[in-house]
Coordinates of C-alpha atoms in Angstrom, one line a residue:
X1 CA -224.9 -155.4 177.5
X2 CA -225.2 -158.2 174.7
X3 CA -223.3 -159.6 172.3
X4 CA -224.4 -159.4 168.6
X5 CA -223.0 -160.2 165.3
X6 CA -224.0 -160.6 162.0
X7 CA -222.0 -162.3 158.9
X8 CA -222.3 -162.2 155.0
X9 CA -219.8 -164.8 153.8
X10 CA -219.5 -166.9 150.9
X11 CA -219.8 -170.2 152.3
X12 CA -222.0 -171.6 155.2
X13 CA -222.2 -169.1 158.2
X14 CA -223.3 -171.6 160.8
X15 CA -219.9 -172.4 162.4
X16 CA -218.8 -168.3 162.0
X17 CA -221.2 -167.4 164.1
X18 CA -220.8 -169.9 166.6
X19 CA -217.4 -169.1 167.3
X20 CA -218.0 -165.3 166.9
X21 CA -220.2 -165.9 169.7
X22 CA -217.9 -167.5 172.1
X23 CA -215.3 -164.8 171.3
X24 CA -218.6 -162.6 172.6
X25 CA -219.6 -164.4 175.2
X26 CA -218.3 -162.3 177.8
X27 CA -221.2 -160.2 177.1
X28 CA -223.8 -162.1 177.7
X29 CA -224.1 -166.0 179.3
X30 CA -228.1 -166.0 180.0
X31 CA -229.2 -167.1 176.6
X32 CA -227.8 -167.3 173.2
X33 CA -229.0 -167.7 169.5
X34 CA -228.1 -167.8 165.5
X35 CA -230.2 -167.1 162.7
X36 CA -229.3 -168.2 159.0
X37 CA -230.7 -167.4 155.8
X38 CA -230.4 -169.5 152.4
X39 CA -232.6 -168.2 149.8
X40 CA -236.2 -167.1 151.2
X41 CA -235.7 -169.3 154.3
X42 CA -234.7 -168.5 157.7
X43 CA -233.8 -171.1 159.8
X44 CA -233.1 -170.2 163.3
X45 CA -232.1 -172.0 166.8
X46 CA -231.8 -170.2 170.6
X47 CA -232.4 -171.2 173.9
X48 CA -231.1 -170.3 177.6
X49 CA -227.4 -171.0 178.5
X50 CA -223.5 -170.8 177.4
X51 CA -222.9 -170.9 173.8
X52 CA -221.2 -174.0 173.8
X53 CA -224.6 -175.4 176.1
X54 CA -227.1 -174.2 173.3
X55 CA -226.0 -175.5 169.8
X56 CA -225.3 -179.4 169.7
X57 CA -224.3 -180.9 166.4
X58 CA -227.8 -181.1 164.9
X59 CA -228.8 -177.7 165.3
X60 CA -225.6 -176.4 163.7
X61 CA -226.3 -178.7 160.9
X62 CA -230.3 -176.9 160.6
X63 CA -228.3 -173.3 160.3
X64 CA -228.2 -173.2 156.5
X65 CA -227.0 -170.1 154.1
X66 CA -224.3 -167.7 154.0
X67 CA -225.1 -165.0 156.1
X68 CA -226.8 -164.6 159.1
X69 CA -226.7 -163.2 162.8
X70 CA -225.9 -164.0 166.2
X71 CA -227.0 -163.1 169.6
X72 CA -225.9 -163.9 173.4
X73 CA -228.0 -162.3 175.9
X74 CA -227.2 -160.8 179.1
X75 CA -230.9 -159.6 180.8
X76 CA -231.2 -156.2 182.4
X77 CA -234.4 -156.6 184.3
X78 CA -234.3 -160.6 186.1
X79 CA -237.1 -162.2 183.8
X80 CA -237.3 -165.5 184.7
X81 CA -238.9 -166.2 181.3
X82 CA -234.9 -166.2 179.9
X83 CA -236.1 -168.7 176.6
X84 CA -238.7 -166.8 175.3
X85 CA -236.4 -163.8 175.7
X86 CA -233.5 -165.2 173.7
X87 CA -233.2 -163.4 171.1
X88 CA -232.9 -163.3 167.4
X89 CA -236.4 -162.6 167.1
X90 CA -239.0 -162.7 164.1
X91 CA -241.8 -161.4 162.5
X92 CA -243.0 -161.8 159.3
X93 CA -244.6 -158.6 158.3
X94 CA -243.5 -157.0 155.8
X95 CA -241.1 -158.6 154.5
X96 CA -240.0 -161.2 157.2
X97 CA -237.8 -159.9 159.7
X98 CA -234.9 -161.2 161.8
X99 CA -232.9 -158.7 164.7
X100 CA -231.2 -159.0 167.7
X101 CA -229.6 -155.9 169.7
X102 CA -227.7 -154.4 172.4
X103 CA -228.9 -151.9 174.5
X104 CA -231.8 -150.7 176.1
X105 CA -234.8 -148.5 175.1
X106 CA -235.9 -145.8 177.1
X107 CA -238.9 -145.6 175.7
X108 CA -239.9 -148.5 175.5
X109 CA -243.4 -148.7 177.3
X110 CA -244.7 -145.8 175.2
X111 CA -243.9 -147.8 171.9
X112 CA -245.7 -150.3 173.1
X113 CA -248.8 -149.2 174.0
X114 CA -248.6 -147.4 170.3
X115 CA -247.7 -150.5 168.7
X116 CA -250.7 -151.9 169.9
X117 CA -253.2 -148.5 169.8
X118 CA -251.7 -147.1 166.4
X119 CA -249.7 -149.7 164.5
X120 CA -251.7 -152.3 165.4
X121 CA -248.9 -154.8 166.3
X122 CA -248.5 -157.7 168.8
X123 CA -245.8 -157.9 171.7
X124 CA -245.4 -161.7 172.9
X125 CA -242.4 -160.8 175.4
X126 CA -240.9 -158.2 177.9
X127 CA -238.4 -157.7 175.3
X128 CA -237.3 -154.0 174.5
X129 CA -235.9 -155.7 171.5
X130 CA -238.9 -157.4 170.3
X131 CA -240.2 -153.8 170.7
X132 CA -237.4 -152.3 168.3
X133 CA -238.3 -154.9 165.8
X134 CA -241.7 -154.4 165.6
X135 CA -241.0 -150.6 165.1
X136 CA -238.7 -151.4 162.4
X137 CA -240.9 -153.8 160.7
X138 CA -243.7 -150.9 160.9
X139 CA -241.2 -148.6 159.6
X140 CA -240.6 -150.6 156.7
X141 CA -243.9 -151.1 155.6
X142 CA -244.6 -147.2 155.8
X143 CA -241.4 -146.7 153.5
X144 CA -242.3 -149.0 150.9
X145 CA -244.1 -148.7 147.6
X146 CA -246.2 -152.2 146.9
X147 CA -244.2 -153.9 149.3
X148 CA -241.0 -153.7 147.4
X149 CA -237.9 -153.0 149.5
X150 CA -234.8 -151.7 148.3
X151 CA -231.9 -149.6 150.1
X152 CA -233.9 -146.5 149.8
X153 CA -236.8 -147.7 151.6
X154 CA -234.7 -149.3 154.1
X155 CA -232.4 -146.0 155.2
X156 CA -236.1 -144.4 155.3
X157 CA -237.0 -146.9 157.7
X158 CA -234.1 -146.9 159.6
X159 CA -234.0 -142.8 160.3
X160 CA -238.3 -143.4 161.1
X161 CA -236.6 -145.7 163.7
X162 CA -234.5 -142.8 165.2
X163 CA -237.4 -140.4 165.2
X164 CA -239.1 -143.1 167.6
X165 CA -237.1 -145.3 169.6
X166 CA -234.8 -143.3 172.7
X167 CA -232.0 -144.9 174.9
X168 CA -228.8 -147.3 173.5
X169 CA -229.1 -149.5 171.1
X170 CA -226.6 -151.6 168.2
X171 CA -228.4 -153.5 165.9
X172 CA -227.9 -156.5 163.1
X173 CA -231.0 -157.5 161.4
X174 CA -231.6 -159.7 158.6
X175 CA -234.0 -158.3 155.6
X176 CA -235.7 -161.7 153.8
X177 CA -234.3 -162.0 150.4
X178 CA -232.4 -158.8 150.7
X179 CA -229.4 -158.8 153.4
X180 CA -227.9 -157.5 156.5
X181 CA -228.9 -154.5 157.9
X182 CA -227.0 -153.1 161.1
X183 CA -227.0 -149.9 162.8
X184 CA -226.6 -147.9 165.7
X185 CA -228.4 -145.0 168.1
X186 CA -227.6 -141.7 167.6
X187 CA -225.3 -141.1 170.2
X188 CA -223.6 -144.0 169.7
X189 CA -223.6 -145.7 173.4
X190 CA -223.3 -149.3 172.7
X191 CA -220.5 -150.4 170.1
X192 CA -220.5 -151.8 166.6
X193 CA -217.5 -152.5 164.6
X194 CA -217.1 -153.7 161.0
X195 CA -214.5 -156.0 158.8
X196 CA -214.0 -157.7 155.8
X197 CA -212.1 -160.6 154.7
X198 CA -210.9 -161.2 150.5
X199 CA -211.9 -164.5 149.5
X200 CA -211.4 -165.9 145.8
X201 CA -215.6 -166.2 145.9
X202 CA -215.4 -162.7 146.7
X203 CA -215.7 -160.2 149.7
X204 CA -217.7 -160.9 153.1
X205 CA -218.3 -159.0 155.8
X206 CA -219.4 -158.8 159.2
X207 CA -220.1 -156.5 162.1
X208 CA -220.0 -157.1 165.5
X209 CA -220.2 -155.6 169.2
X210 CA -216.6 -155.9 169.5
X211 CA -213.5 -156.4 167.1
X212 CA -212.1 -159.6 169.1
X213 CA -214.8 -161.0 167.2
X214 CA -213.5 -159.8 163.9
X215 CA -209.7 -160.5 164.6
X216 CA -210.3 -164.0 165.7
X217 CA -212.5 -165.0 162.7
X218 CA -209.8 -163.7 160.3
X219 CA -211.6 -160.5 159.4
X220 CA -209.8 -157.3 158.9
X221 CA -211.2 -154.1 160.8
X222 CA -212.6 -151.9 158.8
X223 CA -214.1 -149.1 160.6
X224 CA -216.8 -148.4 163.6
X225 CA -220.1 -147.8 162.6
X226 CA -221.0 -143.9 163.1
X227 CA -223.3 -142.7 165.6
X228 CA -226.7 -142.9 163.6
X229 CA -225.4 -144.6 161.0
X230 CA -226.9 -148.1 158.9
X231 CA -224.9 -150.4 156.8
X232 CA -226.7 -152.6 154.3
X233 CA -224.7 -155.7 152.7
X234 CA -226.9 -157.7 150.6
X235 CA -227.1 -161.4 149.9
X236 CA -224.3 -160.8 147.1
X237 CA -222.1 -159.0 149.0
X238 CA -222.6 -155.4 147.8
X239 CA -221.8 -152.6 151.2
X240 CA -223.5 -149.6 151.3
X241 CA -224.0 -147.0 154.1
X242 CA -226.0 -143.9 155.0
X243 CA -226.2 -141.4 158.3
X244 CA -230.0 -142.0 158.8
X245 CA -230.2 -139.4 162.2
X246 CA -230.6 -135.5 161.7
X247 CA -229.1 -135.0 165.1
X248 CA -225.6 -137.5 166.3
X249 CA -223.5 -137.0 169.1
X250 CA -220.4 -139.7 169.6
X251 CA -220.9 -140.3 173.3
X252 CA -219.6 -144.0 174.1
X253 CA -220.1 -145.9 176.9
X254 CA -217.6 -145.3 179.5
X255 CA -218.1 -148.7 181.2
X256 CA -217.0 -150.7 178.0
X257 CA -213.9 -149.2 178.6
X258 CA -213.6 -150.3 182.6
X259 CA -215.0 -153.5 182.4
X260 CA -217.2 -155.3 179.7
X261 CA -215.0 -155.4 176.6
X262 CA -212.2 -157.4 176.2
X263 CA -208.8 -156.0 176.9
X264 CA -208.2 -156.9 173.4
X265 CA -210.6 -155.5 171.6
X266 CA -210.7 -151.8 170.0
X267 CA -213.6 -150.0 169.6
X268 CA -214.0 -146.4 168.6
X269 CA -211.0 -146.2 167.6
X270 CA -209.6 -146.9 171.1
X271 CA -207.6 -150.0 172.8
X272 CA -209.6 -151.4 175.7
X273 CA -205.9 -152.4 177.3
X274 CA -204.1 -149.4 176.6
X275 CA -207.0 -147.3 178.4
X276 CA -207.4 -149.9 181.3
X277 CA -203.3 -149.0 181.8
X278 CA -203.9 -145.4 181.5
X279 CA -206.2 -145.6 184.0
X280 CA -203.5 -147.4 186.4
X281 CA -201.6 -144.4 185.7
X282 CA -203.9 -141.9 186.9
X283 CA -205.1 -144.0 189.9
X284 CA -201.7 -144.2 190.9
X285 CA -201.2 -140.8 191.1
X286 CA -204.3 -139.8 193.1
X287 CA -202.6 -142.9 195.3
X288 CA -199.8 -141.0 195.8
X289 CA -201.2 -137.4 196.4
X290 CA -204.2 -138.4 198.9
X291 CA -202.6 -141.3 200.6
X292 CA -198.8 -141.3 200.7
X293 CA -199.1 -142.7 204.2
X294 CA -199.9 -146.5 203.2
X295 CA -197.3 -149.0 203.7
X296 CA -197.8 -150.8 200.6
X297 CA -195.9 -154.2 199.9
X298 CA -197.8 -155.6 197.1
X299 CA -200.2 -154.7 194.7
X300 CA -202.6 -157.5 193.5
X301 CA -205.8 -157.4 190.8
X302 CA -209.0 -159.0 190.6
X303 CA -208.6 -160.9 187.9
X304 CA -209.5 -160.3 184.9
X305 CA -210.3 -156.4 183.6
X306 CA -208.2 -154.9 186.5
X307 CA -204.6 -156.4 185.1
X308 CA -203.7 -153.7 183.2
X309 CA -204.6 -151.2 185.6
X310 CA -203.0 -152.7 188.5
X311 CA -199.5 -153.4 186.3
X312 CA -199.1 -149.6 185.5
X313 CA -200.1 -148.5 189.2
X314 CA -197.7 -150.6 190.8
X315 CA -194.9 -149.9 187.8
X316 CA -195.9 -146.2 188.4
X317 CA -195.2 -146.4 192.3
X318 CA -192.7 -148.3 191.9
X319 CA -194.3 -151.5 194.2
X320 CA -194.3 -155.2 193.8
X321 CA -196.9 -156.3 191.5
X322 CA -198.0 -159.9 192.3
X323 CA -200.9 -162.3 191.3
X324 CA -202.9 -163.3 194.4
X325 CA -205.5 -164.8 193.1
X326 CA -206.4 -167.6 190.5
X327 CA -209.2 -167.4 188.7
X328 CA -211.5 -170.7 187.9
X329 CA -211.9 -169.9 183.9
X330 CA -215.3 -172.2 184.1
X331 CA -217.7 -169.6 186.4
X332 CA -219.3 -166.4 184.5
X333 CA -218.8 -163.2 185.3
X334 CA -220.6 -162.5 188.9
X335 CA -221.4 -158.6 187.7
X336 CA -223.9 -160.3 185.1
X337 CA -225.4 -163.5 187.4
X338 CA -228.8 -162.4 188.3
X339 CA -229.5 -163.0 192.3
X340 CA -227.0 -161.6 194.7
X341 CA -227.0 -164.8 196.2
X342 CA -225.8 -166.6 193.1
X343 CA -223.0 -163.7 193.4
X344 CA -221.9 -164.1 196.5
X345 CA -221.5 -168.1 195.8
X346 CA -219.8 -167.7 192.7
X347 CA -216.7 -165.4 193.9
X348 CA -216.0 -167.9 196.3
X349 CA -216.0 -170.8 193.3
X350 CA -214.3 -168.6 190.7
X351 CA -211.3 -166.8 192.9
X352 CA -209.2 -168.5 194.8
X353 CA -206.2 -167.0 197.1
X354 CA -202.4 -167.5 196.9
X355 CA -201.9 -167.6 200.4
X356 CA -198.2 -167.0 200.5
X357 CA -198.7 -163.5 198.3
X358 CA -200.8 -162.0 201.6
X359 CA -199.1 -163.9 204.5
X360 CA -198.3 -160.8 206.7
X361 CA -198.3 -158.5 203.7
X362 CA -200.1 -155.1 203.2
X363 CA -201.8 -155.5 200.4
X364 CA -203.6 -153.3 197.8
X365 CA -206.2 -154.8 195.8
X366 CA -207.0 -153.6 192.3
X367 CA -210.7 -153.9 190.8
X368 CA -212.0 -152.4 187.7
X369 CA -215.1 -151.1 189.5
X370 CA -217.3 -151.3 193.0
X371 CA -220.9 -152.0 192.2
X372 CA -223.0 -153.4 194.3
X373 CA -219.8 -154.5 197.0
X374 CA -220.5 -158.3 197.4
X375 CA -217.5 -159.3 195.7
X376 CA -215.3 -156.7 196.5
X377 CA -215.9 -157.5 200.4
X378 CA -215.9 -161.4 199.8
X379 CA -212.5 -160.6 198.0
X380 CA -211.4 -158.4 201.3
X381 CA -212.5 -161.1 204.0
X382 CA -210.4 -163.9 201.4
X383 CA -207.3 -161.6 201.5
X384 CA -207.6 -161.3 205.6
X385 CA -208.2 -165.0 205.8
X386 CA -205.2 -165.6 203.3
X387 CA -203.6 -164.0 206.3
X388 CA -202.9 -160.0 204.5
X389 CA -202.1 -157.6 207.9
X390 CA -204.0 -154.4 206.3
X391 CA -206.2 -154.7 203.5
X392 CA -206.5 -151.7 200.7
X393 CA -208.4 -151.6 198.1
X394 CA -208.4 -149.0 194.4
X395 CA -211.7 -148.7 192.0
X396 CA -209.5 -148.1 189.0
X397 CA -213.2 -146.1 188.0
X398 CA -215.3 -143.6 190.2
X399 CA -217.9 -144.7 193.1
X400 CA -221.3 -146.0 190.8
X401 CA -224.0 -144.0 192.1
X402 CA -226.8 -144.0 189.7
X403 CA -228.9 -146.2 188.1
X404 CA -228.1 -146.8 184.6
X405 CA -230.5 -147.5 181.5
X406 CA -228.4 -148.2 178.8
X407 CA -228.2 -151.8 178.7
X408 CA -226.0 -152.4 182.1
X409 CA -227.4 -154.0 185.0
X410 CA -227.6 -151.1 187.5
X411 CA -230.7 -150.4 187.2
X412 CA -231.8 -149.5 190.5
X413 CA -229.7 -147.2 193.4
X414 CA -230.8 -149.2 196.0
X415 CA -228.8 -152.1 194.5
X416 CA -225.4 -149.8 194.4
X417 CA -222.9 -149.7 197.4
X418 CA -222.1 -146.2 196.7
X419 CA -225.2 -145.2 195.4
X420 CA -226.2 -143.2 199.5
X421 CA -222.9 -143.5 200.9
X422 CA -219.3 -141.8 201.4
X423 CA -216.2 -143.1 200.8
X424 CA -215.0 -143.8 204.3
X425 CA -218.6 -145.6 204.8
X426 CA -218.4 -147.8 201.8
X427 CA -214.5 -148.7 203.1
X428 CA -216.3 -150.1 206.5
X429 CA -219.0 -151.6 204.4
X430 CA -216.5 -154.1 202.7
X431 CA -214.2 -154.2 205.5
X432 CA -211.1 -152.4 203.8
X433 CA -208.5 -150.5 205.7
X434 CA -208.6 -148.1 203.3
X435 CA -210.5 -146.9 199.7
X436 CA -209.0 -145.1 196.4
X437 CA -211.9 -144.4 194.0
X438 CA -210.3 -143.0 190.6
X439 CA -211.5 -139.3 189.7
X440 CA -213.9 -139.2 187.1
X441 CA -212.4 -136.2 185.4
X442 CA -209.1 -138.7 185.4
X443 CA -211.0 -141.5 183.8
X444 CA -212.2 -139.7 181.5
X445 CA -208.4 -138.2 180.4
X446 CA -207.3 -141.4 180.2
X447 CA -209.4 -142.6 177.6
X448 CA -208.9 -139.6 175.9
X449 CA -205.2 -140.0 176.1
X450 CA -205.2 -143.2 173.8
X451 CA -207.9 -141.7 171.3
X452 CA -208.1 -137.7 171.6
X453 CA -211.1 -136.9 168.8
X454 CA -213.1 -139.1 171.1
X455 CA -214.0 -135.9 173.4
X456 CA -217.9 -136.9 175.1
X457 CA -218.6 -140.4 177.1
X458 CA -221.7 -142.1 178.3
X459 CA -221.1 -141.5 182.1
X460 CA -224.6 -141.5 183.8
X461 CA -223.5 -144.4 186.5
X462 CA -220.9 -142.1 187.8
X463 CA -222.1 -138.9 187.6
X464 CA -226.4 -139.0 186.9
X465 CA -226.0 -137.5 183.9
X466 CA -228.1 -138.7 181.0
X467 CA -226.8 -138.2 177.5
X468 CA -230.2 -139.0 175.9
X469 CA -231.7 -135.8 177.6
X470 CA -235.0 -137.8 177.9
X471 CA -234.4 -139.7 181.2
X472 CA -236.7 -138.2 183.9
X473 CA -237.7 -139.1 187.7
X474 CA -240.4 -140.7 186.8
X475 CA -238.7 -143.4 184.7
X476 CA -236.2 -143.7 186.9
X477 CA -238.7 -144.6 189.5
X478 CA -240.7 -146.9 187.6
X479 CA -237.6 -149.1 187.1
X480 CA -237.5 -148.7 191.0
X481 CA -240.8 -150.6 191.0
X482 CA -240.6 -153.0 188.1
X483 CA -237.4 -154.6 189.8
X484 CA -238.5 -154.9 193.5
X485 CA -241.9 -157.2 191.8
X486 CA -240.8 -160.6 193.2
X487 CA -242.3 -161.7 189.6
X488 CA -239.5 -160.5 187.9
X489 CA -236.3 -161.6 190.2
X490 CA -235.0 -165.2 189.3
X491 CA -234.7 -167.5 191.7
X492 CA -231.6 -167.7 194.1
X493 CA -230.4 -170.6 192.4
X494 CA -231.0 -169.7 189.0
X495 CA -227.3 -169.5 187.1
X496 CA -228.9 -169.6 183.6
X497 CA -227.0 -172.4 182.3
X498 CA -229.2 -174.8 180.8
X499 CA -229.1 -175.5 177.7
X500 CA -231.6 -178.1 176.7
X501 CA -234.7 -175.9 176.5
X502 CA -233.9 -174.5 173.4
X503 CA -236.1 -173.3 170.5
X504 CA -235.6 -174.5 166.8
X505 CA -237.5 -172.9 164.1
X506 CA -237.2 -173.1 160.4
X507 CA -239.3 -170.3 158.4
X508 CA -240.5 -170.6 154.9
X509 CA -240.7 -166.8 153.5
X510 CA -242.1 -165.6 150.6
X511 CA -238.9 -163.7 148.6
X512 CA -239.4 -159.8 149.5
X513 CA -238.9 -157.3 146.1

């Protein structure tokens, strides 16, 4: 899970960018980075940290040109080598090449080892993304005639892309003296969104993983990009589009929908908060079917992705519904801190309880998800301490059993609470009185519900079910073994937040076509 974005506009791009980043940056707090074209030039700037901790004054004022990309990283496999990871990344062969993406290729090793066998091509990073720009570059320069590059040779190069590269990925890339290029995999897994916005110097465009980003820049949603599909915008504006895969199937990450987008954001053509609710509907009802027994007298979220849920479940049962705990708006997300011992830390510094909302109450306790259960038991023992008589607690989505390798950090079993245990055991585990897991038939329905034509979902973490078809035990297992290398697990302390280390670069290109 990343954040990307990429802008044509008719003035400077720099400060777009940046704040279509910190709409983003939800989806990523480990690194971010923003590369701008003017002319044949790219200038670029990244480093390790928050948005706001990367750019300073004088690297927004190096960002020149009209369009351009963004980037905010959220790592998937603990490199401690988080600056050289930030991404955009470059190469200047054929044409000079800018990208950043979100996701995760399966395949990732195998192109590799024929990048450097067949296509003769140097990896300086662990980067799967580095990976998909080198195969894109390659791409490129096996679709074009002399060198020249024109929308033709780039949906060529774009559907070679498909043939090769397996797993999730959403894509903006930047074509030297061309344009924008974005696209996304086949099945559609991660998001990308599009607007526009009418200017008297004419029409820009961006796209983006989410369309916060395009409401709160003054955009106007356009449409998603299709499964497959690759949008080129050039440097004078000018949109075109092609389906560049023979094979697409709209499967969509179910955990955007439970947790990483923003409730305000719409993507696939369906509201992030009106699902979230939905889901408080359904979980409701399983409440009152399995467990009509529980003396409930208040129903209180985790803060923030599990409002919505736990409003409709407690309208739905007719219960109190009651803020317990406040949230400390300055710690990141502890799902996407690398270290469980940075996680355990951080709940403690970002929630805080109301004691008079658990003194001698039963309480049920809303949470989008249970993943690996440290902060869903620190969250129990701060309830009980608060003084709560019984403690409940509802997964407004199913028990996460599986590893998943789509860009979301689960990437090993042994990490997940639920991954070799039962219901009742993971209740004693966190220390609840009791556990609701929503159904996943359920979850599903309710995302359904608020967009019907969407009718297949990306729901490997719940059910081990691959949609890519080419996930096998093997590669399962060798993620088993690249993340229990003590060389690739940050330190304890390690929260990712410095911003000084940054890189600056400024890139003199020759003018491609």
């Amino acid at each position: 899970m990343c954040g990307i974005l990429g802008v044509v506009a008719t003035t400077p791009v720099n400060q777009l960018l940046y704040d279509g980043l910190q709409v983003l940056q939800h989806r990523g707090q480990d690194a971010a980075g923003i590369a701008t074209a003017e002319g044949g030039r790219f200038h670029m700037h990244k480093g390790s940290g928050l948005v706001r901790d990367v750019f300073r004054t004088r690297n927004m004022r190096s960002l020149m040109g009209n369009w351009g990309i963004g980037h905010c990283r959220y790592p998937t496999a603990g490199s401690a080598d988080n600056a050289a990871e930030a991404q955009p990344f470059y190469v200047n062969s054929p044409f000079g090449l800018m990208l950043a993406h979100n996701g995760n290729l399966t395949n990732a090793d195998q192109l590799k080892q024929d990048m450097f066998l067949q296509d003769l091509r140097h990896m300086n990073t662990n980067s799967d993304s580095e990976v998909l720009l080198n195969v894109l570059a390659h791409e490129l320069q096996a679709a074009s005639t002399k060198y020249q590059v024109d929308a033709e040779t780039i949906f060529k190069a774009v559907a070679g892309v498909h043939r090769r590269v397996k797993g999730a990925y959403a894509v903006v890339a930047m074509i030297a003296g061309y344009g924008l290029l974005a696209f996304r995999d086949p099945y559609g897994i991660r998001p990308l969104v599009m607007g526009k916005n009418e200017t008297p110097q004419g029409t820009e465009y961006m796209v983006a993983s989410e369309s916060v980003a395009i409401d709160t820049l003054g955009f106007k949603m356009l449409r998603d990009v299709e499964p497959g599909e690759a949008v080129l915008i050039d440097m004078r504006g000018n949109f075109v589009s092609r389906q560049c895969a023979e094979h697409t199937l709209h499967a969509p990450c179910m955990f955007e929908f439970v947790y990483l987008a923003r409730p305000d954001s719409v993507m696939d053509g369906i509201s992030v908060y009106e699902t979230r609710a939905k889901m408080g509907d359904y979980l409701a009802d399983k409440i009152r079917l399995t467990m009509p027994h529980l003396a409930i007298d208040a129903v209180i979220p985790i803060p923030d992705s599990s409002r919505p849920s736990a409003m409709d479940l407690a309208a739905r049962l007719n219960l109190p519904y009651r803020e317990g705990f406040v949230k400390n708006r300055y710690i990141g997300r502890t799902f996407i801190m690398p270290g469980q011992a940075t996680r355990r830390k951080s709940v403690r510094q970002k929630l805080n309880a109301i004691s008079q909302e658990f003194k001698g109450r039963n309480v049920l306790l809303v949470d989008d998800s249970i993943v690996r259960g440290t902060t869903s038991r620190e969250i129990i023992m701060m309830a009980r301490e608060a003084g709560a008589k019984k403690v409940y607690f509802a997964s407004a989505s199913p028990p996460v059993r599986f590893a998943n390798v789509y860009g979301i950090d689960m990437p090993t079993r042994s990490e997940l609470i639920a991954a070799f245990r039962n219901d009742d055991e993971i209740c004693r585990e966190i220390g609840a009185d009791a556990l609701i897991y929503q159904d996943l038939d359920a979850l599903k329905a309710a995302v359904r519900s608020v967009n019907p034509t969407v009718t297949q979902f990306e729901t490997s973490c719940f059910d081990g079910q691959y949609i890519t078809g080419d996930v096998s035990a093997a590669y399962l297992q060798s993620m088993e073994d690249k993340r229990s290398r003590p060389s690739l697990q940050l330190p304890d302390d390690q929260d990712g937040f410095d911003g000084q280390d940054g890189e600056q670069l400024d890139l003199n290109l020759v003018q491609a076509g």
